[in-house]
mmCIF file with all atom_site columns, C-alpha atoms in Angstrom:
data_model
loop_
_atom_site.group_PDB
_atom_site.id
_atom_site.type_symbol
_atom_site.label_atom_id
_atom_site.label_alt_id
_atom_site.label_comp_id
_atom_site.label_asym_id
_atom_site.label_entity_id
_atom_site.label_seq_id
_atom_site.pdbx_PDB_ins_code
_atom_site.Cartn_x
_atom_site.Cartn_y
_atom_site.Cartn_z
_atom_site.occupancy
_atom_site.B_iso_or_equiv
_atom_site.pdbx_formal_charge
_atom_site.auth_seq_id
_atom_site.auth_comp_id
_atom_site.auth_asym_id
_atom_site.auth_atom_id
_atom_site.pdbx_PDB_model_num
ATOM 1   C CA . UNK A 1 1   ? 13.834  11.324 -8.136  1.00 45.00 ? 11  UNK A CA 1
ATOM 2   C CA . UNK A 1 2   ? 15.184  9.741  -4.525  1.00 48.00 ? 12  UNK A CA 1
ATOM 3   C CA . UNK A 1 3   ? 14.544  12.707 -2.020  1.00 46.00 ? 13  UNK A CA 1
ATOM 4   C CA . UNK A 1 4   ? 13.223  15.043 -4.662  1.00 49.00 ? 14  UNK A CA 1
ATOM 5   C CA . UNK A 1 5   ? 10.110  17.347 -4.238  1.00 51.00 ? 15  UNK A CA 1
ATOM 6   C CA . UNK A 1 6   ? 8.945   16.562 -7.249  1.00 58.00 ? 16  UNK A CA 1
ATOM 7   C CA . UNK A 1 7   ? 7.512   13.012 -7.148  1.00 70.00 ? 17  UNK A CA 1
ATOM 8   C CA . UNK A 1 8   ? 6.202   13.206 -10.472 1.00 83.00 ? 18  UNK A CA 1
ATOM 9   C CA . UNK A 1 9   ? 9.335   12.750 -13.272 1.00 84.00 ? 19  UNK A CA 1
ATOM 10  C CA . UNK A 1 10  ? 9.367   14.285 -16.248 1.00 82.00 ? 20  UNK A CA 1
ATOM 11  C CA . UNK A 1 11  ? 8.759   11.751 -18.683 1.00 86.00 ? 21  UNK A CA 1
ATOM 12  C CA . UNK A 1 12  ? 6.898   8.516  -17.915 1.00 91.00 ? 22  UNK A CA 1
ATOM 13  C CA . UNK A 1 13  ? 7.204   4.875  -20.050 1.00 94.00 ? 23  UNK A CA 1
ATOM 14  C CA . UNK A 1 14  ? 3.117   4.025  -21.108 1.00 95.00 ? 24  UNK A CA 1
ATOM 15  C CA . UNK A 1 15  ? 3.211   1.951  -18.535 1.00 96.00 ? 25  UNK A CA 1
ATOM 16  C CA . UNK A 1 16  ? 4.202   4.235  -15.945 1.00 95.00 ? 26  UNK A CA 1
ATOM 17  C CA . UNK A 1 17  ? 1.488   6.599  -16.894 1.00 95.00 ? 27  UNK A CA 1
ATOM 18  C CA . UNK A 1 18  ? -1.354  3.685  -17.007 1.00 96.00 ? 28  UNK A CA 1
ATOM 19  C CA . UNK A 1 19  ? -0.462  3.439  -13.538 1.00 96.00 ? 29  UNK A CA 1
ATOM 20  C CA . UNK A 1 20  ? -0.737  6.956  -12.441 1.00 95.00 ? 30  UNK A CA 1
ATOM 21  C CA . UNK A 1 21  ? -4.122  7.604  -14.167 1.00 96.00 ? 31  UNK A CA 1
ATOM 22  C CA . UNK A 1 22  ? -5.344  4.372  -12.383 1.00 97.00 ? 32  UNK A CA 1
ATOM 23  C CA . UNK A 1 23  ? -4.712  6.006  -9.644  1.00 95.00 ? 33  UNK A CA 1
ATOM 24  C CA . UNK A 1 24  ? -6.054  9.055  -10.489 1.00 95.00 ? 34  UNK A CA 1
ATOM 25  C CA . UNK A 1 25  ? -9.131  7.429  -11.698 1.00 96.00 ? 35  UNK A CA 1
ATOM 26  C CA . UNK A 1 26  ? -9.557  5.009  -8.999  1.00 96.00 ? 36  UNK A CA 1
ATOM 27  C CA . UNK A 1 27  ? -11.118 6.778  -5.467  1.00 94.00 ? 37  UNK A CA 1
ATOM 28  C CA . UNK A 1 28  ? -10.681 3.953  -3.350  1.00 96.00 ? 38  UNK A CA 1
ATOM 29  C CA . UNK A 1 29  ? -6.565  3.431  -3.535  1.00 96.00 ? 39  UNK A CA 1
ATOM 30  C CA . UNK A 1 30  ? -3.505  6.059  -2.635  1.00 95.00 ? 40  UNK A CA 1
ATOM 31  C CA . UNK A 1 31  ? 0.280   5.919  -2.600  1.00 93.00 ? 41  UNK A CA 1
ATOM 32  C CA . UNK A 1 32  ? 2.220   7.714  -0.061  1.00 89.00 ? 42  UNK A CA 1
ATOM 33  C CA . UNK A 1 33  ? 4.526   10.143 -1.468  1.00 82.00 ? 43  UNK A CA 1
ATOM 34  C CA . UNK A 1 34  ? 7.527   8.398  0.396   1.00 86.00 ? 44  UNK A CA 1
ATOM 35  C CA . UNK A 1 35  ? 5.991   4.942  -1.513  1.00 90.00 ? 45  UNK A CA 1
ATOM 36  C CA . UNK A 1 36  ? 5.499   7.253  -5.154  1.00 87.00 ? 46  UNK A CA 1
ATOM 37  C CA . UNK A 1 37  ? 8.493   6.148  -6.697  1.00 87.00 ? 47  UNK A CA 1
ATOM 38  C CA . UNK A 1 38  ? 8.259   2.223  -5.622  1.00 91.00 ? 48  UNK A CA 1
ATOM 39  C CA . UNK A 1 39  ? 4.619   2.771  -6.924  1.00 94.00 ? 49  UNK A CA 1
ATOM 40  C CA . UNK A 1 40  ? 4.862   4.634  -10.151 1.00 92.00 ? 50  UNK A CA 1
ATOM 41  C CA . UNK A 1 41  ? 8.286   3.718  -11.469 1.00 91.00 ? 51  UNK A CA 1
ATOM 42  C CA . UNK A 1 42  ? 8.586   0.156  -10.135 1.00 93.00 ? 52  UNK A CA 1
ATOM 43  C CA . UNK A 1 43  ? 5.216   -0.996 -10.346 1.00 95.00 ? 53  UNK A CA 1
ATOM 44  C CA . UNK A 1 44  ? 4.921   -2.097 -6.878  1.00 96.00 ? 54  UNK A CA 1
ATOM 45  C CA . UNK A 1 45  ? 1.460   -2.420 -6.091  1.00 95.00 ? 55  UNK A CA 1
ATOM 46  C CA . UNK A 1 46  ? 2.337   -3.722 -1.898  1.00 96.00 ? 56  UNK A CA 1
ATOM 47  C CA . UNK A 1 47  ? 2.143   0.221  -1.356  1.00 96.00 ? 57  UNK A CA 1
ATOM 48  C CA . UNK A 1 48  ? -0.813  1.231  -2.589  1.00 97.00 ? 58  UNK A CA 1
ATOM 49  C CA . UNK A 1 49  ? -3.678  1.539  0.496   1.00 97.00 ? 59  UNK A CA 1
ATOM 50  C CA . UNK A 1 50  ? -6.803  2.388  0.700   1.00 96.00 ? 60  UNK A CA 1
ATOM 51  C CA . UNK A 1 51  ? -8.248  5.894  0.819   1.00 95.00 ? 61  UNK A CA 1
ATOM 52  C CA . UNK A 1 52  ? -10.623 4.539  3.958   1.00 94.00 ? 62  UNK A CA 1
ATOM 53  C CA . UNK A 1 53  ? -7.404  4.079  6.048   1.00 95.00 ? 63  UNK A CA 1
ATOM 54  C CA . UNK A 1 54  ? -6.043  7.568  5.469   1.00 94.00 ? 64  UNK A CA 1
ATOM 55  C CA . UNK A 1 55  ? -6.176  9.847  8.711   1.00 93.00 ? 65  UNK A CA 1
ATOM 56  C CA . UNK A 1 56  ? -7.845  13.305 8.264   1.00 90.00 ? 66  UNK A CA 1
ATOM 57  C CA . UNK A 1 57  ? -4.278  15.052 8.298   1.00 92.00 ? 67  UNK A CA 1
ATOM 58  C CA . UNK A 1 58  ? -2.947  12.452 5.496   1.00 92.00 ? 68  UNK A CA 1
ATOM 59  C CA . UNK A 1 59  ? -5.985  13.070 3.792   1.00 91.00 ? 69  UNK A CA 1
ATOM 60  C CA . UNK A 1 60  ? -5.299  16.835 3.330   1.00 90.00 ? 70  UNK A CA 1
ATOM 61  C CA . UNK A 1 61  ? -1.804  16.155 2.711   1.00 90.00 ? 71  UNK A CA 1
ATOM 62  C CA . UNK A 1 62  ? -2.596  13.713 -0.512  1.00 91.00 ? 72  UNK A CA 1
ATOM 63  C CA . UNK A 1 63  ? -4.931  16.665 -1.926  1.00 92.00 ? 73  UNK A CA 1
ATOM 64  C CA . UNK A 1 64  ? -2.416  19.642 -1.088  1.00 91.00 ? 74  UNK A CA 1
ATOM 65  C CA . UNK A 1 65  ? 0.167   17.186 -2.816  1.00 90.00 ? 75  UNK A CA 1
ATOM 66  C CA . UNK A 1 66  ? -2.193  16.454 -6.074  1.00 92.00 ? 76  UNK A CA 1
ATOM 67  C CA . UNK A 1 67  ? -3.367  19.778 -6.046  1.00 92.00 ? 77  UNK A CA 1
ATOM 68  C CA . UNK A 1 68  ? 0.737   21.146 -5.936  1.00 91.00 ? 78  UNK A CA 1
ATOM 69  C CA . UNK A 1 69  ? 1.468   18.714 -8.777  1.00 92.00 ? 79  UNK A CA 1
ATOM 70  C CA . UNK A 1 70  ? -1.452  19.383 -10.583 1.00 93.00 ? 80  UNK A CA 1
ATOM 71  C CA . UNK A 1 71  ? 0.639   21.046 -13.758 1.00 94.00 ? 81  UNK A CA 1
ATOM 72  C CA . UNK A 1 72  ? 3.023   18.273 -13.747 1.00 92.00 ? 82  UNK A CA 1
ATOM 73  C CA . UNK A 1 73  ? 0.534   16.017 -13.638 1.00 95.00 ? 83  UNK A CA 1
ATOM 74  C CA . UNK A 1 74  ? -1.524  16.715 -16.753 1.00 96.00 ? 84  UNK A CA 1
ATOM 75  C CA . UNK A 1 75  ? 2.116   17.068 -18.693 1.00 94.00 ? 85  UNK A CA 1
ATOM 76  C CA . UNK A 1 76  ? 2.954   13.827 -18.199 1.00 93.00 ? 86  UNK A CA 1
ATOM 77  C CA . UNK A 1 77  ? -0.232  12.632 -18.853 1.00 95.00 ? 87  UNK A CA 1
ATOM 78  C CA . UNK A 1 78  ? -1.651  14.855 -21.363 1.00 95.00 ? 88  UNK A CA 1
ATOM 79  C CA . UNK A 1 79  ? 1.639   16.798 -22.786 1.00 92.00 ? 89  UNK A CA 1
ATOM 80  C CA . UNK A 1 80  ? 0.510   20.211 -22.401 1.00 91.00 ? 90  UNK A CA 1
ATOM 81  C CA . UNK A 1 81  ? 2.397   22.036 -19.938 1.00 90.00 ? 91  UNK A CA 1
ATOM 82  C CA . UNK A 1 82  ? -0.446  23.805 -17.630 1.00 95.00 ? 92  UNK A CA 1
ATOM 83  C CA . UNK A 1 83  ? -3.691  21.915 -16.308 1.00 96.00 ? 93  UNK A CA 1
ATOM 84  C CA . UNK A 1 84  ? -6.756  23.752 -17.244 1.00 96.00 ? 94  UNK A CA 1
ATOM 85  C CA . UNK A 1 85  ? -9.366  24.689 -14.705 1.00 94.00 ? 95  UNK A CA 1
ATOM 86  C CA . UNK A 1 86  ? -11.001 21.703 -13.508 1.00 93.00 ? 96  UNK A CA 1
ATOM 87  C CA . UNK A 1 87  ? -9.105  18.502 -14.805 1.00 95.00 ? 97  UNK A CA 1
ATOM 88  C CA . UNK A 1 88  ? -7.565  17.139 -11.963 1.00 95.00 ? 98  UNK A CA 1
ATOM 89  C CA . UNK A 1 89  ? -10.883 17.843 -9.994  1.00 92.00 ? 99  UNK A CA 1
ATOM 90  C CA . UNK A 1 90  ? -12.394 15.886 -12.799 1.00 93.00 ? 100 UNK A CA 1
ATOM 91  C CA . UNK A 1 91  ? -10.471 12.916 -11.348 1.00 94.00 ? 101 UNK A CA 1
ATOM 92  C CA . UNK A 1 92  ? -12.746 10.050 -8.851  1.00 94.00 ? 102 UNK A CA 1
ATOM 93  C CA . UNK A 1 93  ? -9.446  10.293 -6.595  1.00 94.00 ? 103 UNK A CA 1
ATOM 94  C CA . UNK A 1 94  ? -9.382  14.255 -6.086  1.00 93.00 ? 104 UNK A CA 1
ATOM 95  C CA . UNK A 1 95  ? -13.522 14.012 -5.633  1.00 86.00 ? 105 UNK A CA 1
ATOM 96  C CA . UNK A 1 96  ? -13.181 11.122 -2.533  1.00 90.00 ? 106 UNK A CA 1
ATOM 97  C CA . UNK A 1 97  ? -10.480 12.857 -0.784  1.00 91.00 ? 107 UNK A CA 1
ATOM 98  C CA . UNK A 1 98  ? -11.849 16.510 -1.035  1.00 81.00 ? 108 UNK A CA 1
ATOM 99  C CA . UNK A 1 99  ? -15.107 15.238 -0.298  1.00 56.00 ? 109 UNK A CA 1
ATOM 100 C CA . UNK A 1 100 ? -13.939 13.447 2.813   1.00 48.00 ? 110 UNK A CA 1
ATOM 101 C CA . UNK A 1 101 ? -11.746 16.462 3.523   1.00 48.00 ? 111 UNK A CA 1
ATOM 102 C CA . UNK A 1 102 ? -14.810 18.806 3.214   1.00 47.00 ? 112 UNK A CA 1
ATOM 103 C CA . UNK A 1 103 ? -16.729 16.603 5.330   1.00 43.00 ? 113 UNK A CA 1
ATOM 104 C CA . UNK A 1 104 ? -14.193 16.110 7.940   1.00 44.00 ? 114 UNK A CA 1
ATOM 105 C CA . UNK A 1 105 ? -13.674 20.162 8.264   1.00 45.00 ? 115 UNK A CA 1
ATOM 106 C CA . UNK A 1 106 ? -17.726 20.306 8.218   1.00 40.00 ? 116 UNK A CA 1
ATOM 107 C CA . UNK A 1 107 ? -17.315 18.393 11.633  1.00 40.00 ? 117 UNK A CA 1
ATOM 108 C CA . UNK A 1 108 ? -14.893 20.227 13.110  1.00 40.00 ? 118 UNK A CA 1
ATOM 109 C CA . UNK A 1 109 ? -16.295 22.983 12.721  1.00 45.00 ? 119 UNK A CA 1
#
C-alpha cells in the first residue's frame, strides 16, 4: 500500500473496517490520504483532524478521493464489488464535505 493510488486495500481485519465506517459515518473527523494507511491499518488516531480545519481545495480533494474510491469502498465494507447509486452519499462524512463544498462554490460564484 506505501505510495500506492489505491489507499483502500483489498481486504480489511474487522477492526480495520470499524475504523473506516467510523469515519465514514462520522462528519466531523478526516484522514489525509498521505495519513490513510497510519489511520486505517495502524490504528493511529494522532492523524485524524477535523473536517472544520480542512481548506476549500482539501475539501474537494477528500470528496473527489471518496467519490474515486467509492467501488472499493463498499467491497471492503459490504463485499459486493460495485457501490450502488447513492451509498456512499448516504454517508454523514460525504454529506458535510459536499455540503461545505457546495456552499463554498455557491460563494464563489
Amino acid at each position: 500500500m506505501p505510495g500506492s493510488r489505491r489507499a483502500v486495500p483489498d481486504r480489511l481485519t474487522d477492526e480495520q473496517a470499524a475504523r473506516l465506517r467510523w469515519l465514514l459515518e462520522d462528519p466531523v473527523h478526516w484522514v489525509r490520504r498521505t495519513k490513510w494507511e497510519d489511520f486505517l491499518l495502524q490504528g493511529n488516531e494522532a492523524v485524524v483532524v477535523e473536517t472544520d480545519s480542512l481548506t476549500s481545495d482539501q475539501k474537494v480533494a477528500a470528496l473527489a478521493w471518496l467519490r474515486q474510491q467509492r467501488h472499493r469502498l463498499y467491497a471492503v465494507l459490504e463485499g459486493g464489488s460495485r457501490a450502488p447509486d447513492g451509498w456512499l452519499e448516504s454517508f454523514p462524512l460525504y454529506d458535510r464535505l459536499g455540503g461545505e463544498v457546495g456552499q463554498v462554490a455557491a460563494h464563489r460564484g
